[in-house]
CSV table of C-alpha atoms and ligand atoms in Angstrom, one decimal:
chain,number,residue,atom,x,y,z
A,53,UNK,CA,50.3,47.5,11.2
A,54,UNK,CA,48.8,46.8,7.7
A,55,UNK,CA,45.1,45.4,8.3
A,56,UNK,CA,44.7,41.9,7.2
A,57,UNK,CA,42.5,40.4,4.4
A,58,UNK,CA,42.2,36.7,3.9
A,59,UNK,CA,40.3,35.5,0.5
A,60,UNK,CA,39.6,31.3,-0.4
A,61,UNK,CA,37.4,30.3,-3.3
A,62,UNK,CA,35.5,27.2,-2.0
A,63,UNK,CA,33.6,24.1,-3.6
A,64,UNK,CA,33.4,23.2,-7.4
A,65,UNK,CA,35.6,25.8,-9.4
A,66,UNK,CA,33.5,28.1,-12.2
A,67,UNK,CA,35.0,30.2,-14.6
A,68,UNK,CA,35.6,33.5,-13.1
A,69,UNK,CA,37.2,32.8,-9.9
A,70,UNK,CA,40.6,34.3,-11.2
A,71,UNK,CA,38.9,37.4,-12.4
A,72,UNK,CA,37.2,38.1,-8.6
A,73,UNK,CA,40.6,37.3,-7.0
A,74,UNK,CA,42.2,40.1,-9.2
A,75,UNK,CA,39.3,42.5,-8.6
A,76,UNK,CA,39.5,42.3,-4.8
A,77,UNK,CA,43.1,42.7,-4.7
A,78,UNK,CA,43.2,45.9,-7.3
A,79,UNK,CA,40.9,47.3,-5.4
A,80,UNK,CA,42.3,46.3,-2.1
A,81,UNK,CA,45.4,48.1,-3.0
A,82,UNK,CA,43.8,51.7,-3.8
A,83,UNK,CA,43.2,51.8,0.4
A,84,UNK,CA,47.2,51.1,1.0
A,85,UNK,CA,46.6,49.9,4.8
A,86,UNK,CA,45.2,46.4,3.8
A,87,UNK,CA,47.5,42.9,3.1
A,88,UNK,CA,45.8,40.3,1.0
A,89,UNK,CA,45.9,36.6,1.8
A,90,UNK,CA,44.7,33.7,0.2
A,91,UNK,CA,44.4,30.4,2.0
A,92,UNK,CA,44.9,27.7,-0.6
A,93,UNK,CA,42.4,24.8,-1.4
A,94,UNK,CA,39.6,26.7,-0.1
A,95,UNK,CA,39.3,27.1,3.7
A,96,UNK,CA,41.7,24.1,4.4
A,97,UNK,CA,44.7,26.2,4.3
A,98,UNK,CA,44.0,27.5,7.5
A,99,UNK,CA,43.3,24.4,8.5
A,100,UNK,CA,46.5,22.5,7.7
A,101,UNK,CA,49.9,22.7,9.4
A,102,UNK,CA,51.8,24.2,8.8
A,103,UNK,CA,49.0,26.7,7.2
A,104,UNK,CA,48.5,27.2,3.2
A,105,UNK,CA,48.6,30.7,2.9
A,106,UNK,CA,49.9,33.0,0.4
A,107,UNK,CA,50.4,36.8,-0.3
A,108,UNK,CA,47.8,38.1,-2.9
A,109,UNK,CA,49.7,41.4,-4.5
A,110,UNK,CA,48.7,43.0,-7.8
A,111,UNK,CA,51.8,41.7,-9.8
A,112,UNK,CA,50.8,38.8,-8.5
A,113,UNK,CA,47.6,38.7,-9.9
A,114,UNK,CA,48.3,40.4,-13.0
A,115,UNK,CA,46.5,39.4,-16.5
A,116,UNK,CA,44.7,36.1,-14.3
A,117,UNK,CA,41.2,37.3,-15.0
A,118,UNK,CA,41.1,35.5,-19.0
A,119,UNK,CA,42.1,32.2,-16.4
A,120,UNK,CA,40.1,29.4,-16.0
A,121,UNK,CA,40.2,27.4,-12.4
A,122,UNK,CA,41.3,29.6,-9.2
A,123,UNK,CA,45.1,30.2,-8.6
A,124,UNK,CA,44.0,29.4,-4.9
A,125,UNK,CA,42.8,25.6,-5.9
A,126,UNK,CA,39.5,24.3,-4.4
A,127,UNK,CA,37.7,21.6,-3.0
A,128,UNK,CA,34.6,20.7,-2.6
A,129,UNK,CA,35.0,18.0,0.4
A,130,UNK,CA,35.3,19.0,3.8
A,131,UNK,CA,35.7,22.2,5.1
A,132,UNK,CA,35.7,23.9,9.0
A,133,UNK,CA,32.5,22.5,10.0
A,134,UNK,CA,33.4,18.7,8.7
A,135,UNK,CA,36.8,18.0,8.2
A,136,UNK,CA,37.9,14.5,7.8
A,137,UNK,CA,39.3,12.5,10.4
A,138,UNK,CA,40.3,8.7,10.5
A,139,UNK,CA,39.0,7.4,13.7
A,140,UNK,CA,40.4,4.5,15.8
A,141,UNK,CA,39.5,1.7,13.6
A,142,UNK,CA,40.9,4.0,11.0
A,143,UNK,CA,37.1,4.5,9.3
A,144,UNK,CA,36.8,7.8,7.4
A,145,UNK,CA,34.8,10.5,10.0
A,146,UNK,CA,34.6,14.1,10.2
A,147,UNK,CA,35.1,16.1,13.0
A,148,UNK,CA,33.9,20.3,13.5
A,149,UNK,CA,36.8,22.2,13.6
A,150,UNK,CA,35.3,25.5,13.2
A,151,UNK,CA,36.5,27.3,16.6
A,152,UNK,CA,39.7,26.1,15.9
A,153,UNK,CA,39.6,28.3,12.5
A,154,UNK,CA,38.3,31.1,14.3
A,155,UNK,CA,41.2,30.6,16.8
A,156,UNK,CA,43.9,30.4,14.1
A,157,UNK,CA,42.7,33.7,12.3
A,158,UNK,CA,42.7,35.0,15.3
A,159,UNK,CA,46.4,33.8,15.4
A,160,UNK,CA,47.2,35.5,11.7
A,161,UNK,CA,45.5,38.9,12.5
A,162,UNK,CA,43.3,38.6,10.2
A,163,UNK,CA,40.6,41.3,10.1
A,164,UNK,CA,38.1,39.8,7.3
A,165,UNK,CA,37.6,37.4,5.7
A,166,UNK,CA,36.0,37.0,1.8
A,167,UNK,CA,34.7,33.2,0.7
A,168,UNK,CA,34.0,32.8,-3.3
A,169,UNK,CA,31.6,30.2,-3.2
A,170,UNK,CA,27.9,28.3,-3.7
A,171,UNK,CA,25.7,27.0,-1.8
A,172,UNK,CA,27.8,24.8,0.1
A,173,UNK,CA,30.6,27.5,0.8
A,174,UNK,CA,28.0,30.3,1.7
A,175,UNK,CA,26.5,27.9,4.3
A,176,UNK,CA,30.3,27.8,6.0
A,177,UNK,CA,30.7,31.6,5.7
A,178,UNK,CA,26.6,31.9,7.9
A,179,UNK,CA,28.4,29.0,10.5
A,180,UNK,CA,31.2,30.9,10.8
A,181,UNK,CA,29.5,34.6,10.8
A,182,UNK,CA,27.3,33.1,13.5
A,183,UNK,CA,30.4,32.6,15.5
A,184,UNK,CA,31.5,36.1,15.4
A,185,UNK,CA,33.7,35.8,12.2
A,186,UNK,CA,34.0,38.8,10.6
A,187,UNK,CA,33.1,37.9,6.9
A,188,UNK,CA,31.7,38.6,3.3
A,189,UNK,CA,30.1,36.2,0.8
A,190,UNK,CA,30.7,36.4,-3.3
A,191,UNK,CA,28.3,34.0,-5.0
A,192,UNK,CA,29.7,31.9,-7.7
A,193,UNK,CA,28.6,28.2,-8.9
A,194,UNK,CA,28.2,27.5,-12.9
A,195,UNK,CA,24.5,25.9,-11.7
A,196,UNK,CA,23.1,29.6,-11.1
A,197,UNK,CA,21.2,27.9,-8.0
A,198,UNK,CA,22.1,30.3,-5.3
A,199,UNK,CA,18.9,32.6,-4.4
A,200,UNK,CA,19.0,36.3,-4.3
A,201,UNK,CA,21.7,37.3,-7.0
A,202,UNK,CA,20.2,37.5,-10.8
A,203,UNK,CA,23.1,35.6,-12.2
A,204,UNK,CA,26.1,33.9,-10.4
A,205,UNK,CA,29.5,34.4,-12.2
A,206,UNK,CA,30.7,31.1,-14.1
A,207,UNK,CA,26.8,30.1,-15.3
A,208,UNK,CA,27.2,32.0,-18.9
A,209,UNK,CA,30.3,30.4,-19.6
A,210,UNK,CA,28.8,27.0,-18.8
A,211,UNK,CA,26.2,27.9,-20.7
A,212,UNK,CA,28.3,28.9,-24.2
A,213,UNK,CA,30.0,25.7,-23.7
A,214,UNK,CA,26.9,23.6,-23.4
A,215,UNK,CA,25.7,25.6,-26.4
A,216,UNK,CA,28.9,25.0,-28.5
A,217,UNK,CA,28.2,21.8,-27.8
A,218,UNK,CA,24.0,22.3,-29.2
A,219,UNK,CA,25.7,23.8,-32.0
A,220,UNK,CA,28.1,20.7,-33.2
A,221,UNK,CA,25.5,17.9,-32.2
A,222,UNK,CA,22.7,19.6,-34.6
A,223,UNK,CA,24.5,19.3,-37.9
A,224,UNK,CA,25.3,15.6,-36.5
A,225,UNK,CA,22.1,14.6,-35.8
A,226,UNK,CA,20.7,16.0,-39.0
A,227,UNK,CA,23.2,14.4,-41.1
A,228,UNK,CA,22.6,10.9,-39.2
A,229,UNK,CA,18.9,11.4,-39.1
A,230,UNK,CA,19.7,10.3,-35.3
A,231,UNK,CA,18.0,11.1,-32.0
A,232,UNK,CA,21.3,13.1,-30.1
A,233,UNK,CA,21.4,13.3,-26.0
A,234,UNK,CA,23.4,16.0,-24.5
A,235,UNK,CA,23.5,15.4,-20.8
A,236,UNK,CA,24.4,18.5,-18.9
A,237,UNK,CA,25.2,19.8,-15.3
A,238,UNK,CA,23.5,22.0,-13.1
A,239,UNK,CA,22.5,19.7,-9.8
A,240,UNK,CA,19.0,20.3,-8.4
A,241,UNK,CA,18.2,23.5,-11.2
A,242,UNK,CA,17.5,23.3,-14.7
A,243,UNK,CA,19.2,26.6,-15.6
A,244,UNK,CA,22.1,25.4,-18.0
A,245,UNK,CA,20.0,22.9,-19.4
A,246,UNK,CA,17.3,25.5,-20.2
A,247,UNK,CA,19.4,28.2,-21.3
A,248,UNK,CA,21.1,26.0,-24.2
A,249,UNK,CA,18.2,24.4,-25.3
A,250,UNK,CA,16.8,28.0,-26.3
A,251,UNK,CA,20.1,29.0,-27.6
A,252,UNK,CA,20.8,25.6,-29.5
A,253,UNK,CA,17.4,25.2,-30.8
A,254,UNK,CA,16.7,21.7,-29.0
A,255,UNK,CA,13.4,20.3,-30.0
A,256,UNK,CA,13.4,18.5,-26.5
A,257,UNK,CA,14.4,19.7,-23.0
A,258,UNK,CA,14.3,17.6,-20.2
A,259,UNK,CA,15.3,19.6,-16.6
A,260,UNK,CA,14.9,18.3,-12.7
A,261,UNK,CA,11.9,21.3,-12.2
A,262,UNK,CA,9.5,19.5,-14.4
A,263,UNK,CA,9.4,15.4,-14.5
A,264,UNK,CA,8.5,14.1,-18.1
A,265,UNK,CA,6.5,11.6,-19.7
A,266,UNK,CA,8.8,9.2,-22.3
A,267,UNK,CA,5.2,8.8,-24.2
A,268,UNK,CA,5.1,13.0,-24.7
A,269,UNK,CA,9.0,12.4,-25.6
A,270,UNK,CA,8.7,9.9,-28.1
A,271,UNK,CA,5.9,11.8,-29.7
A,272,UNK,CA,7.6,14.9,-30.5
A,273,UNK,CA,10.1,12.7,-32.1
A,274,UNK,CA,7.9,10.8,-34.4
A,275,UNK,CA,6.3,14.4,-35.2
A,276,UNK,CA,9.7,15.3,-37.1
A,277,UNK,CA,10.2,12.4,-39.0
A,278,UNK,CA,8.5,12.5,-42.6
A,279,UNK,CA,7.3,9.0,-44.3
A,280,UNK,CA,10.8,7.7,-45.0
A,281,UNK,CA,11.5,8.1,-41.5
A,282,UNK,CA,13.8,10.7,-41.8
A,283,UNK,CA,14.3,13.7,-39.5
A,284,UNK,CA,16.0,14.4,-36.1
A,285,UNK,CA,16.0,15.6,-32.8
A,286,UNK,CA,18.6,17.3,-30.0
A,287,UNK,CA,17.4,16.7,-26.5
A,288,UNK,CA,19.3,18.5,-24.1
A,289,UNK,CA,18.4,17.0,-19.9
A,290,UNK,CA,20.0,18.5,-16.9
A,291,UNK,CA,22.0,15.6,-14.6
A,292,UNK,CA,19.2,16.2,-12.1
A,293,UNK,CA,16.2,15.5,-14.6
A,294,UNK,CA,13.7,12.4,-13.9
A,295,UNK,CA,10.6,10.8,-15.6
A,296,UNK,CA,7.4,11.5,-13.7
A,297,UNK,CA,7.5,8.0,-11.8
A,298,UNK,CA,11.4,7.6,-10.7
A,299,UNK,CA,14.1,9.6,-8.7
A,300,UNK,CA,17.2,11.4,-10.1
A,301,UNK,CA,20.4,9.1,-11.6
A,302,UNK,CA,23.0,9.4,-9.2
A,303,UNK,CA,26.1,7.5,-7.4
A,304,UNK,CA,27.0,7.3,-3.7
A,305,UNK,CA,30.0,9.3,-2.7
A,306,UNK,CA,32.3,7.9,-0.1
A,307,UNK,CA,34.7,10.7,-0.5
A,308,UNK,CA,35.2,11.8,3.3
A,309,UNK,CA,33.4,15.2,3.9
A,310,UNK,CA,32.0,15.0,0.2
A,311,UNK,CA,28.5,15.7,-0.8
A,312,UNK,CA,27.1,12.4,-0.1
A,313,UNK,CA,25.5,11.8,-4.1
A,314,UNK,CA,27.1,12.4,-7.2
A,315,UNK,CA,24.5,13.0,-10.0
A,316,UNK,CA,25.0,11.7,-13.8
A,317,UNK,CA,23.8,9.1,-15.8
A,318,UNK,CA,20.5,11.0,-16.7
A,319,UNK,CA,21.4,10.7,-20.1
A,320,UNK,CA,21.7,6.8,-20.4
A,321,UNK,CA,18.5,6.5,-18.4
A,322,UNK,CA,16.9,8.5,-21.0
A,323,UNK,CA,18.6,6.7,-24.4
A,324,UNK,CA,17.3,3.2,-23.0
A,325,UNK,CA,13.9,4.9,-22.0
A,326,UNK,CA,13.5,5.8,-25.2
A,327,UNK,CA,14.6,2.8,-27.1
A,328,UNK,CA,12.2,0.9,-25.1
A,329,UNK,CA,9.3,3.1,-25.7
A,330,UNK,CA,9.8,2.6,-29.4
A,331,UNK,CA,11.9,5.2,-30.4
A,332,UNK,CA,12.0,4.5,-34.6
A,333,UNK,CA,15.6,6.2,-35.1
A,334,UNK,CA,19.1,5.7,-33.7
A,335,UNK,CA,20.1,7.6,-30.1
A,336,UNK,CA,23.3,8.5,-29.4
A,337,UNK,CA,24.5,10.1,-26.3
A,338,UNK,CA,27.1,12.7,-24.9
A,339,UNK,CA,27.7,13.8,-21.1
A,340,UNK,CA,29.7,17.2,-20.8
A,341,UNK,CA,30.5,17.2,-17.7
A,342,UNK,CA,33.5,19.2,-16.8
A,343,UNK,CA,34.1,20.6,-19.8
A,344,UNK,CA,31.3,23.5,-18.4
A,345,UNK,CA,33.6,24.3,-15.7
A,346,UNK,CA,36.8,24.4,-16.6
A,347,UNK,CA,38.6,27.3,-19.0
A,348,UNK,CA,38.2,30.9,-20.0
A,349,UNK,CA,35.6,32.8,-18.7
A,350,UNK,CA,33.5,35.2,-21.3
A,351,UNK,CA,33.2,38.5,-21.0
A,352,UNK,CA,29.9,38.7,-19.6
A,353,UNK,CA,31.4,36.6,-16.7
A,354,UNK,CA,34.8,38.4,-16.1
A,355,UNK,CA,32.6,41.5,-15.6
A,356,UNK,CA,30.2,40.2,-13.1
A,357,UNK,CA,33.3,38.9,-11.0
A,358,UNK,CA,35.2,42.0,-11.2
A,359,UNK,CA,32.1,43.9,-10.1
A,360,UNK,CA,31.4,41.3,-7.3
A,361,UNK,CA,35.2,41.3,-6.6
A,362,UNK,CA,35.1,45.5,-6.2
A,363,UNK,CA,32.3,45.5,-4.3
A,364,UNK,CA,33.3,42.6,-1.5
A,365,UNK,CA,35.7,44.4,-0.7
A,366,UNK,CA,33.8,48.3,-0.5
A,367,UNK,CA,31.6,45.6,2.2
A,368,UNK,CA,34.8,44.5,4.1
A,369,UNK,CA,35.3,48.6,4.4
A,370,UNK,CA,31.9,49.5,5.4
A,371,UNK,CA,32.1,46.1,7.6
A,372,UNK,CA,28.7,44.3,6.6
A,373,UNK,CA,29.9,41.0,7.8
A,374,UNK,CA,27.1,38.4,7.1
A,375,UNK,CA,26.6,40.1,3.9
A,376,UNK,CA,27.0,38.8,0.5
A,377,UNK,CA,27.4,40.5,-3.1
A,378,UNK,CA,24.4,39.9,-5.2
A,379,UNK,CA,23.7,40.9,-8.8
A,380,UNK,CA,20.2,43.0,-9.2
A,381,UNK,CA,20.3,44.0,-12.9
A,382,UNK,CA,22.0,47.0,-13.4
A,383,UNK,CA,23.2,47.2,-9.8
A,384,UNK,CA,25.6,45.3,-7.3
A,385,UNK,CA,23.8,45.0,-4.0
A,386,UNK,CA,24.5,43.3,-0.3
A,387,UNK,CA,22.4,40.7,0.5
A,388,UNK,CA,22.0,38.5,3.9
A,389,UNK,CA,23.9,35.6,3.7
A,390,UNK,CA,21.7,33.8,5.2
A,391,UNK,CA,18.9,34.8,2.7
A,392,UNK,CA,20.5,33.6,0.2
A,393,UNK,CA,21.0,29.6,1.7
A,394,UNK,CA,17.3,29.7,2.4
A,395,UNK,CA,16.4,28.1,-0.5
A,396,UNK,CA,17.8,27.1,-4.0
A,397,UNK,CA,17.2,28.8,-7.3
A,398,UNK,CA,15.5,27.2,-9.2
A,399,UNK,CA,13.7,27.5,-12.3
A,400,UNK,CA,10.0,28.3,-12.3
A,401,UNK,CA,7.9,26.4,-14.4
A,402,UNK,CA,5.5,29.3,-15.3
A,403,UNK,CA,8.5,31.8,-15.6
A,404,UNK,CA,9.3,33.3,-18.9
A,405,UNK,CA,12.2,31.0,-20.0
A,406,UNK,CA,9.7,28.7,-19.8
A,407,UNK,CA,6.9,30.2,-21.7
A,408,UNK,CA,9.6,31.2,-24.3
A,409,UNK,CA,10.5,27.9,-24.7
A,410,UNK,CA,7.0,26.3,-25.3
A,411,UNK,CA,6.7,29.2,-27.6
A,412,UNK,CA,9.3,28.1,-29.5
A,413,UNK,CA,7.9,24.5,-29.6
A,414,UNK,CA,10.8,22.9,-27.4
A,415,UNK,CA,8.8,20.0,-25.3
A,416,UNK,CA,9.3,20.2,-21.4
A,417,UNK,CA,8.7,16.3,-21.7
A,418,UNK,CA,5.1,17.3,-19.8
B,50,F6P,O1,28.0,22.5,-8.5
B,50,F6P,C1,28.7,22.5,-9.6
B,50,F6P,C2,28.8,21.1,-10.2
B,50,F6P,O2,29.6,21.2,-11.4
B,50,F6P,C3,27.4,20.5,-10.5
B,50,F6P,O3,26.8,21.0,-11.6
B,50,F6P,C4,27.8,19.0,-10.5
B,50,F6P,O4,26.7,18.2,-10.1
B,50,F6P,C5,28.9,18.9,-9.5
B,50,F6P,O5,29.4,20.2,-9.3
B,50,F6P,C6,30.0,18.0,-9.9
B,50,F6P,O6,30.9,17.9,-8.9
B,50,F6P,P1,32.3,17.1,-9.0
B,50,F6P,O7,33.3,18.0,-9.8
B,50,F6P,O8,32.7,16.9,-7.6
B,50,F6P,O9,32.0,15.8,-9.8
């Protein structure tokens, strides 16, 4: 009997997902003794009855690593250890299912198990490790906040689009002698927010690791504007960025097993900041939001999850359960799990992106 492999991608999708799925399976199929499943919309096909699972086979998987999204669909909601429940007032709960998953891959001879995920999904792969479940972690999450990998898969591409984006807002913003916002994602870490402000040439970047002062803001703004009050400036600020006396912007989520805040809005909170602290030129703002997440992975991406994809699967043969693929330029390592969900990556604010940064003149806000 064939062993039995089961792979989900789990949490927000990144670009790159498609390209880890088609590296485990090519290389899955070199050993000849292994089946690939993939349980579909992350862990919950296992969960579901009757089950969401489907055969992985290299046809199948042919040409999907230039594919955006995951073939297996995602969520970020819910999941083993708090799946949603109605209870007997029929109020939204969740309820922990996760011996019941054990029991059902017990069920489906399964013999490993691979979760693509961040944070949130390498937190369910420790639970269910702790429980004796035989399993590997690959590290993915466009917010490069997972600790012990250089680089997750899906962050560059976020970070050309949020450039592309830099790009098209400067010649705006000159032409308009305007005061352009680009609002972008990353949660907690300032890392795509950071990254395209260098790239882009911001003359502002505002990112959750270091809270800014409007006053500072406002300055550097008046600096580039000559005696007819002409000039511009491109401030890029991370979703999770806040002045110095408030919190981050954020909405409540009611979603059922969801994450229970949903950041954005940083943006806004800036423009009217700004306004009211006597900015002298128009503000205009864009948020852009999914648009990091979604399409073709670049190359520098595709490789990364086709090396994390090869090597998952060497752990699955050399059984490292617990273990998770990290990225250690030049090499592909195995890291604990449960190292990695200690704490979240984040950028240090006398690290050399930082220095390089102020060197270039691009204000923190500080
Ligand atoms: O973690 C990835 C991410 O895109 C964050 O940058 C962002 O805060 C969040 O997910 C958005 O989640 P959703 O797609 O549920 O709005």
């Amino acid at each position: 009997m064939k062993k039995r492999l089961l792979i989900a991608t789990g949490g927000g999708d990144c670009p790159g997902l498609n390209a880890v799925i088609r590296a485990i399976v090519k290389r899955a199929s070199q050993e000849h003794d292994w089946e690939i499943l993939g349980s579909i919309d992350a862990f919950d096909g296992v969960l579901w009855d009757p089950m969401g699972l489907v055969e992985l086979t290299p046809e199948k998987v042919a040409g999907i690593h230039v594919k955006g999204g995951t073939i297996l669909g995602t969520t970020n909601k819910g999941g083993p250890f708090a799946w949603p429940v109605k209870d007997a007032e029929g109020n939204w709960t969740t309820v922990d299912r996760g011996q019941d998953f054990i029991d059902r891959l017990r069920y489906q001879n399964i013999d490993a198990v691979i979760n693509i995920g961040g944070d949130g999904s390498q937190r369910i792969s420790q639970q269910l490790f702790e429980m004796g479940c035989p399993v590997i972690g690959i590290p993915k999450t466009i917010d490069n906040d997972l600790s012990d990998t250089d680089f997750t898969f899906g962050f560059q591409t976020a970070v050309d689009a949020a450039t592309d984006a830099m790009d098209k807002l400067v010649t705006t913003a000159a032409s308009h002698h305007r005061v352009l916002i680009l609002e972008v994602m990353g949660r907690y870490a300032g890392w795509i927010a950071l990254h395209a402000a260098i790239a882009g040439g911001a003359e502002v970047c505002l990112i959750p690791e270091i809270p800014y002062n409007i006053d500072k803001i406002i300055k550097t703004i008046n600096e580039r504007l000559d005696n007819r009050g002409r000039g511009f400036a491109n401030i890029v600020i991370a979703e999770g960025a806040c002045p110095i006396d408030k919190g981050m912007v954020y909405s409540d989520n009611d979603t059922p097993g969801a994450m229970k805040i949903k950041l954005g809005g940083a943006g806004l909170r800036l423009s009217e900041e700004l306004r009211e602290a006597g900015c002298p030129i128009e503000i205009r703002e864009t948020i852009l939001g999914h648009l990091q997440r979604g399409g073709t992975p670049n190359a520098f991406d595709r490789i990364l999850a086709s090396q994390f994809g090869v090597k998952a699967f060497e752990l699955v043969l050399e059984k490292k359960w617990g273990h998770m693929v990290s990225y250690r330029h030049p090499n592909i390592e195995a890291v604990l799990i449960s190292d990695a969900i200690k704490d979240y990556n984040l950028v240090n604010p006398e690290g050399t992106l930082i220095r390089t940064a102020r060197g270039l003149g691009i204000s923190l806000g500080d």
